[in-house]
Structure formats: C-alpha cells, structure tokens
PDB file of C-alpha atoms in Angstrom:
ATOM      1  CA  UNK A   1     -16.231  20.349  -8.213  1.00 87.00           C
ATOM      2  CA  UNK A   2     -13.778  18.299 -10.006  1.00 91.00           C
ATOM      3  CA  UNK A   3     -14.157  15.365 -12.196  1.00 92.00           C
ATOM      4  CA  UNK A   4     -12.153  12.216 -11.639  1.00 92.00           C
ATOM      5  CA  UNK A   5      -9.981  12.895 -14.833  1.00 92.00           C
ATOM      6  CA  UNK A   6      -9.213  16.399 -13.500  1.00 93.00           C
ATOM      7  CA  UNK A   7      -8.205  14.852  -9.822  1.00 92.00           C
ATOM      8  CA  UNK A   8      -6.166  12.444 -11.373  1.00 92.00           C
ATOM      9  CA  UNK A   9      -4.313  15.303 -13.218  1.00 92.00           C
ATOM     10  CA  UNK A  10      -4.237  17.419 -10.016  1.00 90.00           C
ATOM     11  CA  UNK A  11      -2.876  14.462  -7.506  1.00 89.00           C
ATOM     12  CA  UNK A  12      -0.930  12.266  -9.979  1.00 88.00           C
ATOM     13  CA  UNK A  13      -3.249   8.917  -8.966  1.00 88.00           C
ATOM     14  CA  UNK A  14      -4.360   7.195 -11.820  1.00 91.00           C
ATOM     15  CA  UNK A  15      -8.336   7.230 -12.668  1.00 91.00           C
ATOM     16  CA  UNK A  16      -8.698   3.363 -12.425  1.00 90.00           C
ATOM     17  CA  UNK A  17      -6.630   3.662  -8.688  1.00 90.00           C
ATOM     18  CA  UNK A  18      -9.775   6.733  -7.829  1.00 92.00           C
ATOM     19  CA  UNK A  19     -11.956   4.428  -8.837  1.00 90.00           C
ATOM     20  CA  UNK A  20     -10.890   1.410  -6.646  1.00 90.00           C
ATOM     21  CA  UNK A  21     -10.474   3.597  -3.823  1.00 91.00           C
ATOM     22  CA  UNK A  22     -14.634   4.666  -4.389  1.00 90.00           C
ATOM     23  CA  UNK A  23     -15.380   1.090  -4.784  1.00 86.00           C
ATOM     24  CA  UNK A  24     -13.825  -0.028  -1.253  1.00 86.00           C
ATOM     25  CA  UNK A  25     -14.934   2.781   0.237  1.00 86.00           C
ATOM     26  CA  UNK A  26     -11.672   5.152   0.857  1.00 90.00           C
ATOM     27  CA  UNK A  27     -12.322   8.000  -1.217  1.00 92.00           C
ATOM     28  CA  UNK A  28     -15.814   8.842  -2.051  1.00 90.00           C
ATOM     29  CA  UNK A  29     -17.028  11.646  -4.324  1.00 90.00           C
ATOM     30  CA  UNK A  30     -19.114  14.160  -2.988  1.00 89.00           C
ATOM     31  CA  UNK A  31     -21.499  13.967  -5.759  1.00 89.00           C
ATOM     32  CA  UNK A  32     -22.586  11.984  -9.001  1.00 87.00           C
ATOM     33  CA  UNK A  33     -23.774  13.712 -11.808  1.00 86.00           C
ATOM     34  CA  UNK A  34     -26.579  12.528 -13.443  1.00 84.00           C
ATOM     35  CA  UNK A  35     -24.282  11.579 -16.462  1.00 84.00           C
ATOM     36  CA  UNK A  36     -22.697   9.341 -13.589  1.00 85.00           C
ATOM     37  CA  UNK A  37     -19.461  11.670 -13.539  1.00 86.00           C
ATOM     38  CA  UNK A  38     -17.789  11.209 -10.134  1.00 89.00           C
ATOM     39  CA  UNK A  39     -17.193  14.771  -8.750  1.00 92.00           C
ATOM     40  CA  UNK A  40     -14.784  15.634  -6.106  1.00 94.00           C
ATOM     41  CA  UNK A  41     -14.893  18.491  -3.856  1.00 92.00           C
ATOM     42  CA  UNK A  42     -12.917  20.298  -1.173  1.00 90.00           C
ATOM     43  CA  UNK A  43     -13.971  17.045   1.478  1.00 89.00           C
ATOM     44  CA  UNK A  44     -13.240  14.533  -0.992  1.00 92.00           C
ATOM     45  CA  UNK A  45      -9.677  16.498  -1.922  1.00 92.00           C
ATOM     46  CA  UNK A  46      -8.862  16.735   1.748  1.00 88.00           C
ATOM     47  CA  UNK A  47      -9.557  13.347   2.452  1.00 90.00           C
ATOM     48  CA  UNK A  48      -7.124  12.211  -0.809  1.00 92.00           C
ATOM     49  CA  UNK A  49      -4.356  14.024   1.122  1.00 88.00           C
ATOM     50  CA  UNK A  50      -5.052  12.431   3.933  1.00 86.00           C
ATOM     51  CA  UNK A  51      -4.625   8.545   2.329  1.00 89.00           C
ATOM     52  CA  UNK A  52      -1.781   9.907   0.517  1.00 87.00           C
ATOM     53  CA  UNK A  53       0.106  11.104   4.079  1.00 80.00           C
ATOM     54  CA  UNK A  54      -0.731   7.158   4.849  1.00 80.00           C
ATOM     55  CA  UNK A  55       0.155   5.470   1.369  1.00 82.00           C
ATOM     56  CA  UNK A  56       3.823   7.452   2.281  1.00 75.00           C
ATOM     57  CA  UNK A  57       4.359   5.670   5.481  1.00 70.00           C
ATOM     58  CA  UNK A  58       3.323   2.373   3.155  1.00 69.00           C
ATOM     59  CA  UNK A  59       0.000   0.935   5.134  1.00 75.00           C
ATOM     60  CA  UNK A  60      -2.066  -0.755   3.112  1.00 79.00           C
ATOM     61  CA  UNK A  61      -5.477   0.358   2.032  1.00 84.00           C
ATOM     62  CA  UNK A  62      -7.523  -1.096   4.314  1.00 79.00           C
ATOM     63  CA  UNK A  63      -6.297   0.104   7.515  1.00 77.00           C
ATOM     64  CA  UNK A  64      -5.748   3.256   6.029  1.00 83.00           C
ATOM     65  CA  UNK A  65      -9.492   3.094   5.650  1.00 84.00           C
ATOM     66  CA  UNK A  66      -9.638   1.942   9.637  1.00 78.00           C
ATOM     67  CA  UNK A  67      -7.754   5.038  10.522  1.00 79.00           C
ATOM     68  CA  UNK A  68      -9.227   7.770   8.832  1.00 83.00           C
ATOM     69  CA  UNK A  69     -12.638   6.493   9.762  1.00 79.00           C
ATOM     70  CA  UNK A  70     -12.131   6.112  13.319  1.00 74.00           C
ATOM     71  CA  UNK A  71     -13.479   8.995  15.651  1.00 65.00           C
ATOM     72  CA  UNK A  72     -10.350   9.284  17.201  1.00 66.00           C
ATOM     73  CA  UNK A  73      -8.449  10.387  14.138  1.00 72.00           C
ATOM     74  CA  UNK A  74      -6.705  13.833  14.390  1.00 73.00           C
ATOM     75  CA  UNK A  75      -6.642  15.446  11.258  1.00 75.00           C
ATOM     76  CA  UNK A  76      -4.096  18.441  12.309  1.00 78.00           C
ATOM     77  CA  UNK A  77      -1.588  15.807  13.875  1.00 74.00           C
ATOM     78  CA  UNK A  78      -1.535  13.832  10.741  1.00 72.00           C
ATOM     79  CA  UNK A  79      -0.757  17.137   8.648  1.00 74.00           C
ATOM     80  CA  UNK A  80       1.662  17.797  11.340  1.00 77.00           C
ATOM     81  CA  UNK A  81       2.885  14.010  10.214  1.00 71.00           C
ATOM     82  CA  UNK A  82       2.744  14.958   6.585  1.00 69.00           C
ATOM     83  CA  UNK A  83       5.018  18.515   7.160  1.00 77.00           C
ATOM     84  CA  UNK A  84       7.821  16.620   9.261  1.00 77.00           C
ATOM     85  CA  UNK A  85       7.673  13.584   6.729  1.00 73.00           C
ATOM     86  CA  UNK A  86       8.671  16.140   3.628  1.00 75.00           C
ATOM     87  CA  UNK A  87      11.172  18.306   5.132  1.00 80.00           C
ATOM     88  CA  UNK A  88      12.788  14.846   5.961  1.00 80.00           C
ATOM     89  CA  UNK A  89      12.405  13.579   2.528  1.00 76.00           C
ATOM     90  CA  UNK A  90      13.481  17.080   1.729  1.00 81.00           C
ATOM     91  CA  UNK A  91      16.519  17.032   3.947  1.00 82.00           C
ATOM     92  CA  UNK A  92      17.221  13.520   2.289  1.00 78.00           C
ATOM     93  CA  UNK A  93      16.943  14.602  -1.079  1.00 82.00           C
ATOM     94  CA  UNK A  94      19.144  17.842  -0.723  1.00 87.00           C
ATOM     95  CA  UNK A  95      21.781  15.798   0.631  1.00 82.00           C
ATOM     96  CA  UNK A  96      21.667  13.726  -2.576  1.00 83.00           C
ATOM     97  CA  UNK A  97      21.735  16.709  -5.141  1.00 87.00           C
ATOM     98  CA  UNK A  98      24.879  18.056  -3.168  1.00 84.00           C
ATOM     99  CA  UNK A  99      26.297  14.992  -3.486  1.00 81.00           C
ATOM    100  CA  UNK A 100      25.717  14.350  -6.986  1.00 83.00           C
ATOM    101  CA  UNK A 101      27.063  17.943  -8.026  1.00 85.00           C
ATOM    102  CA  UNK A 102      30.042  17.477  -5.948  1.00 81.00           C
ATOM    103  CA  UNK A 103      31.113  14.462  -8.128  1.00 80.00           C
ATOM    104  CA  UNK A 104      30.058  15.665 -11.122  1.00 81.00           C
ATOM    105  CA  UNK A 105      32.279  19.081 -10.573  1.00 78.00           C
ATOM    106  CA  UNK A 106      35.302  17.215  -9.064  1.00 76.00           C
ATOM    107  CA  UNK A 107      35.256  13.397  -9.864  1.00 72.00           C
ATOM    108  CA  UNK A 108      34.121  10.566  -7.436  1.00 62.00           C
ATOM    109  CA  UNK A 109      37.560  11.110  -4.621  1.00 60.00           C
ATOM    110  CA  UNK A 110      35.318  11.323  -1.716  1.00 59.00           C
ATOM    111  CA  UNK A 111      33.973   8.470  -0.471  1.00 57.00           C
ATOM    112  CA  UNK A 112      30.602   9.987   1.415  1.00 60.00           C
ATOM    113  CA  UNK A 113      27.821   7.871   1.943  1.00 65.00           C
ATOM    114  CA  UNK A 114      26.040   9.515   4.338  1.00 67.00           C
ATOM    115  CA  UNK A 115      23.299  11.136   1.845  1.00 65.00           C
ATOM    116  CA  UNK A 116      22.149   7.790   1.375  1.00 67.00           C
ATOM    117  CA  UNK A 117      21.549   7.444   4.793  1.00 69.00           C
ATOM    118  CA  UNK A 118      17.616   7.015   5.512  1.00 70.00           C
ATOM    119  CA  UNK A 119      17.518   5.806   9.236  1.00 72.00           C
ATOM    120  CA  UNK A 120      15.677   9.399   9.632  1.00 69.00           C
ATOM    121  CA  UNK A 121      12.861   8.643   7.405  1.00 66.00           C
ATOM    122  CA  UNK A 122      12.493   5.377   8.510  1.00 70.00           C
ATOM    123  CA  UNK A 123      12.026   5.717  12.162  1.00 71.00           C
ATOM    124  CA  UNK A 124       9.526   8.460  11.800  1.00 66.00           C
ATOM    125  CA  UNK A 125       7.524   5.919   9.601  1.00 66.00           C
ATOM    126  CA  UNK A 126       8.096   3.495  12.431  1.00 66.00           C
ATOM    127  CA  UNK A 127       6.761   5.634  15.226  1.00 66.00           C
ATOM    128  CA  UNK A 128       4.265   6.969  12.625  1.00 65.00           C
ATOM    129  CA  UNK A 129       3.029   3.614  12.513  1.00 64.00           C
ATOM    130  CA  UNK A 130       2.799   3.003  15.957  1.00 62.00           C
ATOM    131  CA  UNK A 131       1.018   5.849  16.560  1.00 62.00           C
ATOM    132  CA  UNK A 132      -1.592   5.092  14.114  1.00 61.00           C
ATOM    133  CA  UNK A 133      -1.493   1.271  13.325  1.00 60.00           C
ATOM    134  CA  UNK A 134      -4.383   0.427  15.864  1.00 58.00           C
ATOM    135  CA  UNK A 135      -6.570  -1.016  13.613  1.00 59.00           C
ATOM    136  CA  UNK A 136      -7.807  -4.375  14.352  1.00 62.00           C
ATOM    137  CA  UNK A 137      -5.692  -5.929  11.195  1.00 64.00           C
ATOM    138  CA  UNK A 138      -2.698  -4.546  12.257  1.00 61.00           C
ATOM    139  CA  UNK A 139      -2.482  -5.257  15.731  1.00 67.00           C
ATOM    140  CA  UNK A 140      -2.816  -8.912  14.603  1.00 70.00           C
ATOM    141  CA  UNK A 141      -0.374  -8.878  12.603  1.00 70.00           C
ATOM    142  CA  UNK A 142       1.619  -7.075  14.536  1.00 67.00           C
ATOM    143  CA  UNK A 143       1.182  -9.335  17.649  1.00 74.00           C
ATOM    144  CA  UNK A 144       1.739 -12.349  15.160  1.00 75.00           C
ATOM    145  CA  UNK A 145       4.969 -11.038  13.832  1.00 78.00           C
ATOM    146  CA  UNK A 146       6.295  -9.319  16.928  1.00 76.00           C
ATOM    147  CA  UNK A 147       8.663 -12.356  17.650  1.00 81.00           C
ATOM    148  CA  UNK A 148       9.309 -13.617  14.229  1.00 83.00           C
ATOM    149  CA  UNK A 149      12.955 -14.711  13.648  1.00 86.00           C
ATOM    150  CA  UNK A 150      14.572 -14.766  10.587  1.00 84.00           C
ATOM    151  CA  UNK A 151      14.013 -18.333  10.208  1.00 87.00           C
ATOM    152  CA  UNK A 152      10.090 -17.366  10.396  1.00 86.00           C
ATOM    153  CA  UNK A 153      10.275 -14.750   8.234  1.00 86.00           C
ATOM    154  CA  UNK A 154      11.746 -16.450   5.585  1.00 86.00           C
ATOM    155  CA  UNK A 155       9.541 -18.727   5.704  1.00 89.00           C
ATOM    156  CA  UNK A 156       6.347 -16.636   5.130  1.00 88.00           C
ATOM    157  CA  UNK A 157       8.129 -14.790   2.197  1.00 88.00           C
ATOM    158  CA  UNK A 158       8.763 -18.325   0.813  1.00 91.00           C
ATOM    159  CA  UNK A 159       5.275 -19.849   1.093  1.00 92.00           C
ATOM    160  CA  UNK A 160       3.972 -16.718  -0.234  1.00 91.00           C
ATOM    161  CA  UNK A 161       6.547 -16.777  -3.342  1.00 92.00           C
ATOM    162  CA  UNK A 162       5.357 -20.076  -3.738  1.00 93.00           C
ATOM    163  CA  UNK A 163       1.505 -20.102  -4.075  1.00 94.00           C
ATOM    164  CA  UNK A 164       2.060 -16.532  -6.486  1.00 94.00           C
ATOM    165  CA  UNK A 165       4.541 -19.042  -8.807  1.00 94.00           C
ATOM    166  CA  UNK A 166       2.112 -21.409  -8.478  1.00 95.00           C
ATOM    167  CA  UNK A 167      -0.851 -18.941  -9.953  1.00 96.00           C
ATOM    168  CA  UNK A 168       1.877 -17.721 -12.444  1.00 95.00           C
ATOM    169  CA  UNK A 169       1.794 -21.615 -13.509  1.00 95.00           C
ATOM    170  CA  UNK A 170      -2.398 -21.256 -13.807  1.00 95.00           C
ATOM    171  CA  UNK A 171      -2.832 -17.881 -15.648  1.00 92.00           C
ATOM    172  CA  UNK A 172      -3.739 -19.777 -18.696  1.00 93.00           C
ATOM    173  CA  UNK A 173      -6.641 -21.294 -16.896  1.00 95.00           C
ATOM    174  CA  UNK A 174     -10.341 -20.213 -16.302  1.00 95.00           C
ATOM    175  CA  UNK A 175     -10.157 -17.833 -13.114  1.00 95.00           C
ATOM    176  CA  UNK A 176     -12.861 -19.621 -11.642  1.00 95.00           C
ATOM    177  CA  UNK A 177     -11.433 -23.418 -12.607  1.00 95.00           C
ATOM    178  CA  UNK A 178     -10.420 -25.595  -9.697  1.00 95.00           C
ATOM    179  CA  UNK A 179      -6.347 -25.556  -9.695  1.00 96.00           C
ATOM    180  CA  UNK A 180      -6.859 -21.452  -9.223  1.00 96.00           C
ATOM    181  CA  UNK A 181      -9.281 -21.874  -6.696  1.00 96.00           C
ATOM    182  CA  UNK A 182      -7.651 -24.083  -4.695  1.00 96.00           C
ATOM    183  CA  UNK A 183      -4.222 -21.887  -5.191  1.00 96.00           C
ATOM    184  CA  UNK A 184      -6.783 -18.507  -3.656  1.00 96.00           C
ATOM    185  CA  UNK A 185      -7.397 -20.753  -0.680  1.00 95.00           C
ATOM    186  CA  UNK A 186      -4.037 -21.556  -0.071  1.00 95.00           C
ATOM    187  CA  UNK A 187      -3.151 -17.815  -0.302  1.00 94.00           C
ATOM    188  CA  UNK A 188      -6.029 -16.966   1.967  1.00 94.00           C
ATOM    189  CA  UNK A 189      -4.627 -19.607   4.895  1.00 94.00           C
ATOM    190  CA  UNK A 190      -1.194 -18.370   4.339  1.00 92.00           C
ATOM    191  CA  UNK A 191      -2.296 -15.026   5.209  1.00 91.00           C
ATOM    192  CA  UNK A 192      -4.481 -15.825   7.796  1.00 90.00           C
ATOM    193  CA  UNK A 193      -1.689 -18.201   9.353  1.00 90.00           C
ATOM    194  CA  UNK A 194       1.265 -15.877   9.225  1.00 88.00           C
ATOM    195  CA  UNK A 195      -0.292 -12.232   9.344  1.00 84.00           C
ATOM    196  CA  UNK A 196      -4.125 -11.973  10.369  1.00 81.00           C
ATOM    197  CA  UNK A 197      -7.669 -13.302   9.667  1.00 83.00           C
ATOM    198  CA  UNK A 198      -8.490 -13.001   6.356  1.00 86.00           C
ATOM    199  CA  UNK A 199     -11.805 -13.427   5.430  1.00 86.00           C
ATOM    200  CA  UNK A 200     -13.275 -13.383   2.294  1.00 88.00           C
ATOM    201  CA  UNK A 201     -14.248  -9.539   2.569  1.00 83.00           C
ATOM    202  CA  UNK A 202     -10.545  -9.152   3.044  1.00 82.00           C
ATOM    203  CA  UNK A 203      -9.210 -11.336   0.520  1.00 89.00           C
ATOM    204  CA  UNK A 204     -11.474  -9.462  -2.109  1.00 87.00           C
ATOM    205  CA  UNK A 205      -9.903  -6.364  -0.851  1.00 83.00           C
ATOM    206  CA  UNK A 206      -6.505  -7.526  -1.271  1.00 84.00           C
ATOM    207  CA  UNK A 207      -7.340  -9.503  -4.534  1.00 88.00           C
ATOM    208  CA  UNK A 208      -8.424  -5.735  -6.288  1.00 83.00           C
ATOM    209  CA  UNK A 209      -5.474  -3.971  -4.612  1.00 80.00           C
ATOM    210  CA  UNK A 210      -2.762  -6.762  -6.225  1.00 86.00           C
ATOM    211  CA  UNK A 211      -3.653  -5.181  -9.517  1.00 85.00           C
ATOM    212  CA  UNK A 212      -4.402  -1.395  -8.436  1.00 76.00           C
ATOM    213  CA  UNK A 213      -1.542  -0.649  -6.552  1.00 72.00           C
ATOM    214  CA  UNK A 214       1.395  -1.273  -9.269  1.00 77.00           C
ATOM    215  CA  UNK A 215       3.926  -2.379  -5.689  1.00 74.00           C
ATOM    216  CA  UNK A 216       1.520  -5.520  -5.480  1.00 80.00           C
ATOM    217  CA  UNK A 217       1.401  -5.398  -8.827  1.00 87.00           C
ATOM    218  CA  UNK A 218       5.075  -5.419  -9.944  1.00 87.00           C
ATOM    219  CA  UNK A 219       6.454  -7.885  -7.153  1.00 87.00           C
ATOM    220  CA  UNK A 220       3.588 -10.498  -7.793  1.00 91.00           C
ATOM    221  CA  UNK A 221       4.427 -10.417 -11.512  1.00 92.00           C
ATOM    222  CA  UNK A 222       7.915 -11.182 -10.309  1.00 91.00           C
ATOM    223  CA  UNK A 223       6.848 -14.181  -8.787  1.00 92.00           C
ATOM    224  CA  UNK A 224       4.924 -15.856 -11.433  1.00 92.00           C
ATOM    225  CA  UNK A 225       5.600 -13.789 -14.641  1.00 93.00           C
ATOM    226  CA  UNK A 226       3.643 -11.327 -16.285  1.00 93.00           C
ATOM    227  CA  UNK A 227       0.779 -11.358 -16.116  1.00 93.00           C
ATOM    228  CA  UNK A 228       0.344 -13.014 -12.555  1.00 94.00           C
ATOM    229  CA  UNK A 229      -1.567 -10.603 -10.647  1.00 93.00           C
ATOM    230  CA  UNK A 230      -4.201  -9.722 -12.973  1.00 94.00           C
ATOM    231  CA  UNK A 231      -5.258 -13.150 -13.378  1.00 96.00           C
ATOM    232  CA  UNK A 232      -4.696 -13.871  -8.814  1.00 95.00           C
ATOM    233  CA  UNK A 233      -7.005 -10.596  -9.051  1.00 94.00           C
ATOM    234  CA  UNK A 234      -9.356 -12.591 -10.926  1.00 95.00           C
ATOM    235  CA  UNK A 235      -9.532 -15.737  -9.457  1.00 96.00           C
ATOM    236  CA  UNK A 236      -9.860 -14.242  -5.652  1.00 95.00           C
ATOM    237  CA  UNK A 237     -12.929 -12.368  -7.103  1.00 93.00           C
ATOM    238  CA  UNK A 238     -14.330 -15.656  -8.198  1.00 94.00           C
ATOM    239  CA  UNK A 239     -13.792 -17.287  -4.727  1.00 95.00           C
ATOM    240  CA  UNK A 240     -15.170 -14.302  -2.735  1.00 92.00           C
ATOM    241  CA  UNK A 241     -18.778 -14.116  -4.704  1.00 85.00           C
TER     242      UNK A 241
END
C-alpha cells in the first residue's frame, strides 16, 4: 500500500488533484487507515493509469469517470491506446531533438518544419475520442457542436470570456452574495445552451475542477485576473448546496 504523498511522488499528480479525484469519485483508495491515511494499492494504481491514458487525449474528468465505469470498457485496448499514443509522442519528440542538434551544430540554414508537425498525434486523439466519447455528456455536446460554424464558435468562446471577466470583476465579493450568484447561473445556462445539460451536480463538478486542474485554472485566471477561478470555484459551490 501506498500513501497519497508517496503516489503523488510516484505519478507526478499533485496530493490536492488525488484528493479531488477521491472526492468525485475517479480514483478511490483501496483502504483508509484508521489515522484516515488514504492508501493506494495495485487497483487503485492501475486505475490512475488508466485516467491518465484519458487526461492525455484531454477529456474532462467526468466522462473520464463515464468511461472507465462503464461495463463495456476494455482495459487492454486502452493500454493498447496508451502504447501507440507514446511512441507517437515519442516519434514527435525525437524529431524535435534532431532538429534542435542539427541547428545547434550547423546554424539555422535549413528551413525544416516538419518536426513540428503534430497532425499524427492529433488524429489518433480524434479517433481515440470517438471511440470512447460515448458518454451521455459528450454525445450532447458533440451533437450540439457537430455543425457549429465559426461564427458559432466564436460566439460561445465569447460569452464564456465574458461571464469569467465578469466573476474576475466580483472576486472581492462574498462567494455566496447575489452579483456572483447570478454570474454562476449565467455560466450554468451558457453551458447548458452551447455544450450540454448542466445541472447542478455538474456544475459542482466543473466548479472544483476550475481550480484542480491548473488548464481551467490558468485560462480562467486569464479571463478575469488572478485570482478568478478560485473565487468561480467558490461561488458555484455556494449555488450547488
């Protein structure tokens, strides 16, 4: 058995991402000591592999959770996934070094920018995706977004950008005052409008993931400053009591 400090050593996750992923039930220990200690074994290891194969093809948490769950997941074809995804990123990154040494040893007089190429990688995630994106939240948003044009695509990202600036503009209130509630609501019809239903057991997922996952993390606090997505985290616990 391992303790969560010890897994967070061994898999490079941090011990406040473990512990979000106990508390919305996508890693599990397999037992608690009766100190409380969170202890991981060989199941529990396996199983952080497995999310990790999934967090590399970027789908979010909760259908991550979907998938793994579901009786018809195949655990050998996913590790089959998980081989052909790092000799590609392996392939990528070889190309790269050779690159890089080439300039270094004869100046930049060859104009190759084919190492940077990563079509590869990104259609396996695509048909990785499809292959495993049959979870109820992603078919919705995939039939929602299937004929998006540009013009409707820009508009999502700018509705979103707005409502985050708009918490950014809040963070100095009370989570739970009015202005930030109102501003989760909007955010909750936004999603529901442009992606899928989003419930309040959904929000709250999203609402802890905006400050465990540093992506969320990072591009919210772009939006509305520093700062942003601790306190949207807050407020969209507030709404979902």
């Amino acid at each position: 058995m391992m303790t969560v400090n010890e897994v967070s050593k061994l898999s490079g996750i941090s011990v406040r991402t473990l512990h979000y992923y106990d508390q919305i039930g996508l890693l599990y220990p397999d037992q608690v000591s009766e100190a409380g200690y969170r202890l991981y074994g060989q199941a529990s290891l396996e199983r952080l592999q497995q999310i990790l194969l999934f967090r590399q093809l970027e789908f979010p948490l909760k259908e991550i959770k979907d998938i793994i769950d579901s009786p018809d997941f195949n655990k050998e074809e996913a590790l089959d996934q998980q081989i052909q995804m790092l000799r590609l990123q392996q392939e990528h990154l070889s190309g790269l070094i050779n690159l890089a040494l080439e300039i270094k040893k004869n100046g930049v007089n060859k104009m190759d920018f084919k190492p940077f190429d990563t079509s590869k990688l990104d259609e396996y995630a695509k048909e990785a995706k499809e292959r495993w994106g049959d979870s109820a939240a992603y078919q919705e948003s995939a039939r929602k977004t299937k004929n998006y044009t540009k013009e409707d695509w820009n508009m999502a990202n700018e509705q979103m950008t707005s409502v985050f600036a708009e918490f950014g503009k809040l963070k100095e209130l009370p989570p739970e005052s009015p202005d930030a509630q109102m501003a989760v609501k909007k955010l909750q019809d936004l999603i529901s409008q442009f992606y899928y239903a989003c419930d309040k057991e959904v929000l709250a997922g999203l609402g802890q993931m905006y400050t465990a996952d540093q992506r969320f993390k990072d591009n919210i606090d772009k939006m509305g400053g520093n700062g942003t997505a601790e306190f949207a985290a807050r407020a969209i616990a507030c709404y979902c009591k």
